[in-house]
mmCIF file of C-alpha atoms in Angstrom:
data_model
loop_
_atom_site.group_PDB
_atom_site.id
_atom_site.type_symbol
_atom_site.label_atom_id
_atom_site.label_comp_id
_atom_site.label_asym_id
_atom_site.label_seq_id
_atom_site.Cartn_x
_atom_site.Cartn_y
_atom_site.Cartn_z
ATOM 1 C CA ASP A 1 -12.438 -37.511 5.738
ATOM 2 C CA ALA A 2 -8.691 -37.679 5.186
ATOM 3 C CA GLY A 3 -8.261 -33.941 5.829
ATOM 4 C CA VAL A 4 -6.192 -31.638 3.779
ATOM 5 C CA ILE A 5 -3.416 -33.711 1.889
ATOM 6 C CA GLN A 6 -0.189 -32.212 0.979
ATOM 7 C CA SER A 7 2.683 -33.694 -0.972
ATOM 8 C CA PRO A 8 5.555 -34.203 -0.850
ATOM 9 C CA ARG A 9 6.168 -34.066 2.946
ATOM 10 C CA HIS A 10 9.814 -33.235 2.572
ATOM 11 C CA GLU A 11 11.614 -31.831 -0.533
ATOM 12 C CA VAL A 12 15.287 -31.122 -0.855
ATOM 13 C CA THR A 13 16.432 -29.535 -4.026
ATOM 14 C CA GLU A 14 19.293 -27.548 -5.512
ATOM 15 C CA MET A 15 19.251 -23.855 -6.050
ATOM 16 C CA GLY A 16 17.821 -23.000 -9.530
ATOM 17 C CA GLN A 17 15.599 -26.091 -9.741
ATOM 18 C CA GLU A 18 11.804 -25.957 -10.144
ATOM 19 C CA VAL A 19 9.753 -27.032 -7.216
ATOM 20 C CA THR A 20 6.086 -28.005 -7.200
ATOM 21 C CA LEU A 21 4.102 -28.414 -4.041
ATOM 22 C CA ARG A 22 0.717 -30.069 -4.217
ATOM 23 C CA CYS A 23 -2.510 -29.737 -2.083
ATOM 24 C CA LYS A 24 -5.872 -31.555 -1.977
ATOM 25 C CA PRO A 25 -8.372 -29.759 0.117
ATOM 26 C CA ILE A 26 -11.287 -31.231 1.995
ATOM 27 C CA SER A 27 -14.152 -32.057 -0.176
ATOM 28 C CA GLY A 28 -16.824 -29.406 0.063
ATOM 29 C CA HIS A 29 -14.450 -26.695 1.296
ATOM 30 C CA ASN A 30 -14.520 -23.776 -1.141
ATOM 31 C CA SER A 31 -11.610 -21.784 0.090
ATOM 32 C CA LEU A 32 -7.859 -22.764 -0.073
ATOM 33 C CA PHE A 33 -4.948 -20.972 1.392
ATOM 34 C CA TRP A 34 -1.244 -21.377 1.102
ATOM 35 C CA TYR A 35 0.966 -20.274 4.039
ATOM 36 C CA ARG A 36 4.738 -20.295 4.518
ATOM 37 C CA GLN A 37 6.222 -20.801 7.986
ATOM 38 C CA THR A 38 9.690 -19.729 9.061
ATOM 39 C CA MET A 39 11.309 -19.086 12.379
ATOM 40 C CA MET A 40 12.071 -15.551 11.542
ATOM 41 C CA ARG A 41 8.811 -14.499 9.966
ATOM 42 C CA GLY A 42 6.304 -16.944 11.394
ATOM 43 C CA LEU A 43 3.220 -17.854 9.270
ATOM 44 C CA GLU A 44 2.819 -15.759 6.258
ATOM 45 C CA LEU A 45 -0.178 -15.982 3.887
ATOM 46 C CA LEU A 46 1.006 -16.365 0.317
ATOM 47 C CA ILE A 47 -2.273 -16.589 -1.642
ATOM 48 C CA TYR A 48 -5.718 -17.708 -1.312
ATOM 49 C CA PHE A 49 -8.501 -18.954 -3.561
ATOM 50 C CA ASN A 50 -12.252 -18.789 -3.263
ATOM 51 C CA ASN A 51 -14.118 -21.264 -5.553
ATOM 52 C CA ASN A 52 -11.009 -21.965 -7.523
ATOM 53 C CA VAL A 53 -10.365 -18.235 -8.284
ATOM 54 C CA PRO A 54 -7.359 -16.440 -6.848
ATOM 55 C CA ILE A 55 -8.454 -13.673 -4.621
ATOM 56 C CA ASP A 56 -5.469 -12.198 -3.096
ATOM 57 C CA ASP A 57 -1.850 -12.993 -4.046
ATOM 58 C CA SER A 58 -0.270 -9.969 -2.468
ATOM 59 C CA GLY A 59 1.732 -12.323 -0.119
ATOM 60 C CA MET A 60 3.473 -14.016 -3.046
ATOM 61 C CA PRO A 61 7.201 -13.037 -2.586
ATOM 62 C CA GLU A 62 8.002 -12.525 -6.110
ATOM 63 C CA ASP A 63 7.459 -13.758 -9.688
ATOM 64 C CA ARG A 64 9.365 -16.877 -9.028
ATOM 65 C CA PHE A 65 6.234 -18.067 -7.033
ATOM 66 C CA SER A 66 3.021 -18.970 -8.767
ATOM 67 C CA ALA A 67 -0.056 -20.948 -7.758
ATOM 68 C CA LYS A 68 -2.912 -22.593 -9.547
ATOM 69 C CA MET A 69 -6.234 -24.176 -8.625
ATOM 70 C CA PRO A 70 -7.459 -25.889 -11.840
ATOM 71 C CA ASN A 71 -10.465 -27.575 -9.871
ATOM 72 C CA ALA A 72 -11.977 -27.789 -6.537
ATOM 73 C CA SER A 73 -9.925 -30.692 -5.505
ATOM 74 C CA PHE A 74 -6.383 -29.743 -6.393
ATOM 75 C CA SER A 75 -3.936 -26.846 -6.046
ATOM 76 C CA THR A 76 -0.247 -26.407 -6.724
ATOM 77 C CA LEU A 77 2.398 -23.902 -5.665
ATOM 78 C CA LYS A 78 5.359 -23.628 -7.940
ATOM 79 C CA ILE A 79 8.712 -21.985 -7.265
ATOM 80 C CA GLN A 80 10.878 -21.482 -10.271
ATOM 81 C CA PRO A 81 13.804 -21.050 -9.949
ATOM 82 C CA SER A 82 14.230 -21.950 -6.268
ATOM 83 C CA GLU A 83 16.686 -20.151 -3.948
ATOM 84 C CA PRO A 84 17.910 -21.080 -0.520
ATOM 85 C CA ARG A 85 15.967 -18.346 1.100
ATOM 86 C CA ASP A 86 12.740 -20.171 -0.023
ATOM 87 C CA SER A 87 13.588 -22.852 2.573
ATOM 88 C CA ALA A 88 10.568 -23.179 4.833
ATOM 89 C CA VAL A 89 7.543 -25.275 5.663
ATOM 90 C CA TYR A 90 4.701 -24.586 3.232
ATOM 91 C CA PHE A 91 1.276 -25.180 4.486
ATOM 92 C CA CYS A 92 -2.140 -25.671 2.689
ATOM 93 C CA ALA A 93 -5.362 -24.943 4.392
ATOM 94 C CA SER A 94 -8.943 -25.122 3.388
ATOM 95 C CA SER A 95 -12.208 -23.774 4.853
ATOM 96 C CA ARG A 96 -15.827 -24.433 4.245
ATOM 97 C CA PRO A 97 -18.372 -21.991 2.853
ATOM 98 C CA GLY A 98 -19.211 -19.369 5.395
ATOM 99 C CA ARG A 99 -15.691 -19.383 6.603
ATOM 100 C CA ARG A 100 -16.232 -16.441 8.887
ATOM 101 C CA ASN A 101 -17.778 -18.920 11.220
ATOM 102 C CA TYR A 102 -15.411 -21.682 10.878
ATOM 103 C CA GLY A 103 -11.800 -22.336 11.291
ATOM 104 C CA TYR A 104 -9.307 -23.582 8.787
ATOM 105 C CA THR A 105 -8.160 -27.117 8.340
ATOM 106 C CA PHE A 106 -4.394 -27.298 7.693
ATOM 107 C CA GLY A 107 -2.454 -29.945 5.976
ATOM 108 C CA SER A 108 0.709 -31.470 7.575
ATOM 109 C CA GLY A 109 2.868 -29.183 5.479
ATOM 110 C CA THR A 110 5.885 -29.590 3.000
ATOM 111 C CA ARG A 111 9.262 -28.981 4.445
ATOM 112 C CA LEU A 112 11.300 -27.467 1.584
ATOM 113 C CA THR A 113 14.983 -27.123 1.830
ATOM 114 C CA VAL A 114 16.914 -25.462 -1.017
ATOM 115 C CA VAL A 115 20.629 -26.090 -1.010
ATOM 116 C CA SER B 1 2.586 -7.968 8.336
ATOM 117 C CA GLN B 2 1.680 -9.420 11.749
ATOM 118 C CA GLN B 3 -1.721 -8.610 13.020
ATOM 119 C CA GLY B 4 -1.765 -10.776 16.225
ATOM 120 C CA GLU B 5 1.047 -10.660 18.838
ATOM 121 C CA GLU B 6 1.096 -13.378 21.450
ATOM 122 C CA ASP B 7 2.440 -13.007 24.942
ATOM 123 C CA PRO B 8 4.499 -14.624 26.392
ATOM 124 C CA GLN B 9 6.549 -15.885 23.804
ATOM 125 C CA ALA B 10 7.424 -19.028 25.849
ATOM 126 C CA LEU B 11 5.779 -20.429 28.755
ATOM 127 C CA SER B 12 6.824 -23.462 31.109
ATOM 128 C CA ILE B 13 4.536 -24.822 33.677
ATOM 129 C CA GLN B 14 3.965 -28.004 35.672
ATOM 130 C CA GLU B 15 1.243 -30.536 34.914
ATOM 131 C CA GLY B 16 -2.046 -29.667 36.600
ATOM 132 C CA GLU B 17 -1.505 -25.889 36.517
ATOM 133 C CA ASN B 18 -3.299 -23.389 34.433
ATOM 134 C CA ALA B 19 -1.775 -21.777 31.332
ATOM 135 C CA THR B 20 -2.727 -18.203 30.105
ATOM 136 C CA MET B 21 -1.652 -16.884 26.797
ATOM 137 C CA ASN B 22 -2.515 -13.398 25.569
ATOM 138 C CA CYS B 23 -3.029 -11.911 22.129
ATOM 139 C CA SER B 24 -3.095 -8.367 20.957
ATOM 140 C CA TYR B 25 -4.184 -7.154 17.525
ATOM 141 C CA LYS B 26 -4.312 -3.884 15.607
ATOM 142 C CA THR B 27 -7.406 -3.691 13.567
ATOM 143 C CA SER B 28 -11.175 -4.309 13.773
ATOM 144 C CA ILE B 29 -11.964 -7.950 13.415
ATOM 145 C CA ASN B 30 -14.920 -10.199 12.482
ATOM 146 C CA ASN B 31 -13.512 -13.051 14.638
ATOM 147 C CA LEU B 32 -10.480 -14.267 16.413
ATOM 148 C CA GLN B 33 -9.350 -17.837 16.365
ATOM 149 C CA TRP B 34 -6.782 -19.814 18.340
ATOM 150 C CA TYR B 35 -4.773 -22.799 16.840
ATOM 151 C CA ARG B 36 -2.349 -25.383 18.251
ATOM 152 C CA GLN B 37 0.655 -26.712 16.557
ATOM 153 C CA ASN B 38 2.628 -29.664 17.770
ATOM 154 C CA SER B 39 6.143 -29.773 16.671
ATOM 155 C CA GLY B 40 6.588 -30.847 13.016
ATOM 156 C CA ARG B 41 2.903 -30.869 12.480
ATOM 157 C CA GLY B 42 0.216 -28.645 10.858
ATOM 158 C CA LEU B 43 -1.922 -26.276 12.811
ATOM 159 C CA VAL B 44 -5.187 -27.455 14.533
ATOM 160 C CA HIS B 45 -8.162 -25.226 15.023
ATOM 161 C CA LEU B 46 -9.081 -24.956 18.658
ATOM 162 C CA ILE B 47 -11.759 -22.255 19.090
ATOM 163 C CA LEU B 48 -13.337 -19.297 17.242
ATOM 164 C CA ILE B 49 -14.748 -16.301 19.054
ATOM 165 C CA ARG B 50 -16.836 -13.624 17.111
ATOM 166 C CA SER B 51 -16.395 -9.935 17.604
ATOM 167 C CA ASN B 52 -19.748 -9.732 19.473
ATOM 168 C CA GLU B 53 -18.788 -12.428 21.953
ATOM 169 C CA ARG B 54 -16.952 -11.908 25.097
ATOM 170 C CA GLU B 55 -16.117 -15.386 26.333
ATOM 171 C CA LYS B 56 -16.288 -18.887 24.919
ATOM 172 C CA HIS B 57 -15.456 -22.307 26.483
ATOM 173 C CA SER B 58 -14.572 -25.652 24.847
ATOM 174 C CA GLY B 59 -13.526 -28.431 27.271
ATOM 175 C CA ARG B 60 -10.593 -27.099 29.301
ATOM 176 C CA LEU B 61 -10.190 -24.071 26.982
ATOM 177 C CA ARG B 62 -11.546 -20.625 27.832
ATOM 178 C CA VAL B 63 -11.209 -17.705 25.440
ATOM 179 C CA THR B 64 -11.915 -14.150 26.187
ATOM 180 C CA LEU B 65 -12.111 -11.191 23.727
ATOM 181 C CA ASP B 66 -12.007 -7.566 24.608
ATOM 182 C CA THR B 67 -12.566 -5.555 21.475
ATOM 183 C CA SER B 68 -12.063 -2.158 23.169
ATOM 184 C CA LYS B 69 -8.537 -3.289 24.141
ATOM 185 C CA LYS B 70 -7.946 -5.366 20.863
ATOM 186 C CA SER B 71 -6.872 -8.287 23.082
ATOM 187 C CA SER B 72 -7.743 -11.885 23.633
ATOM 188 C CA SER B 73 -6.626 -14.567 26.087
ATOM 189 C CA LEU B 74 -6.442 -18.253 26.012
ATOM 190 C CA LEU B 75 -6.703 -20.131 29.283
ATOM 191 C CA ILE B 76 -5.926 -23.881 29.399
ATOM 192 C CA THR B 77 -7.054 -25.325 32.769
ATOM 193 C CA ALA B 78 -5.522 -28.340 34.388
ATOM 194 C CA SER B 79 -2.778 -28.668 31.884
ATOM 195 C CA ARG B 80 -1.355 -31.937 30.707
ATOM 196 C CA ALA B 81 1.983 -32.974 29.266
ATOM 197 C CA ALA B 82 0.064 -33.531 25.972
ATOM 198 C CA ASP B 83 -0.728 -29.829 25.861
ATOM 199 C CA THR B 84 2.846 -29.028 25.060
ATOM 200 C CA ALA B 85 2.714 -27.178 21.673
ATOM 201 C CA SER B 86 2.832 -23.785 20.156
ATOM 202 C CA TYR B 87 -0.337 -21.764 20.291
ATOM 203 C CA PHE B 88 -1.334 -19.147 17.784
ATOM 204 C CA CYS B 89 -4.009 -16.488 17.628
ATOM 205 C CA ALA B 90 -5.305 -15.580 14.163
ATOM 206 C CA THR B 91 -7.597 -12.752 13.165
ATOM 207 C CA ASP B 92 -10.131 -12.269 10.449
ATOM 208 C CA ALA B 93 -9.864 -8.562 9.826
ATOM 209 C CA THR B 94 -12.791 -6.255 8.919
ATOM 210 C CA LEU B 95 -12.565 -4.209 5.743
ATOM 211 C CA ASN B 96 -13.509 -0.581 5.647
ATOM 212 C CA TYR B 97 -16.973 -1.365 4.269
ATOM 213 C CA GLY B 98 -17.546 -4.038 6.936
ATOM 214 C CA GLY B 99 -16.824 -6.937 4.867
ATOM 215 C CA SER B 100 -14.333 -9.671 5.891
ATOM 216 C CA GLN B 101 -10.650 -9.505 4.606
ATOM 217 C CA GLY B 102 -11.377 -13.100 3.752
ATOM 218 C CA ASN B 103 -8.215 -14.612 5.200
ATOM 219 C CA LEU B 104 -6.566 -15.159 8.659
ATOM 220 C CA ILE B 105 -3.496 -13.400 9.806
ATOM 221 C CA PHE B 106 -1.503 -15.215 12.380
ATOM 222 C CA GLY B 107 0.758 -14.047 15.261
ATOM 223 C CA LYS B 108 4.101 -15.650 15.944
ATOM 224 C CA GLY B 109 2.806 -17.889 18.741
ATOM 225 C CA THR B 110 3.402 -18.876 22.294
ATOM 226 C CA LYS B 111 5.463 -21.897 22.955
ATOM 227 C CA LEU B 112 3.908 -23.809 25.917
ATOM 228 C CA SER B 113 5.873 -26.511 27.707
ATOM 229 C CA VAL B 114 3.931 -28.653 30.300
ATOM 230 C CA LYS B 115 6.275 -30.614 32.519
ATOM 231 C CA PRO B 116 4.999 -33.939 34.004
#
């Protein structure tokens, strides 16, 4: 298995531009999570999906952030418009059914820099 | 908000020594997990311990859980330079009705440096 695949690995964009981060979870995993990591705030959960349905988006910073999971093998996190304070590493993770008994598998992350 | 808090924030040891990291949390949990993150990489799951378990082993890793004190420890025995990484604890909190919160909340991590 190729693991959780995120793209792009690095993204540099100008303030005000739209940014789309992509994630392909592991086949057979039914939960998907988006986390953001910064030095100041550590790892923050933004949103998670269960069976493609958003369950908890209370961690999404504001309306500029949106996430979708149109099918079991693909999810996007969009920031529009982007701001310098959105600069962070964004991780996608997935977990198999019965996730209380298993850990998460993380992707390698997307390092976003907004200038 | 942070659920788990790791201690110490940073730890530097010599190869061959044991490394102990601690984690404290605030609410009731279903399970507690430890992850490793190498610089510039994603997190890797190391071990999961359920709330009804007190100790668990995996290779050179030993995890303990004390639910009365809301704390856990991760022991890495006979450390190697390759163990240099940040280590995070994460909790799956219990909801009021006993169900799972459904997601993991991570602490800020312990940065371990193992010198050859």
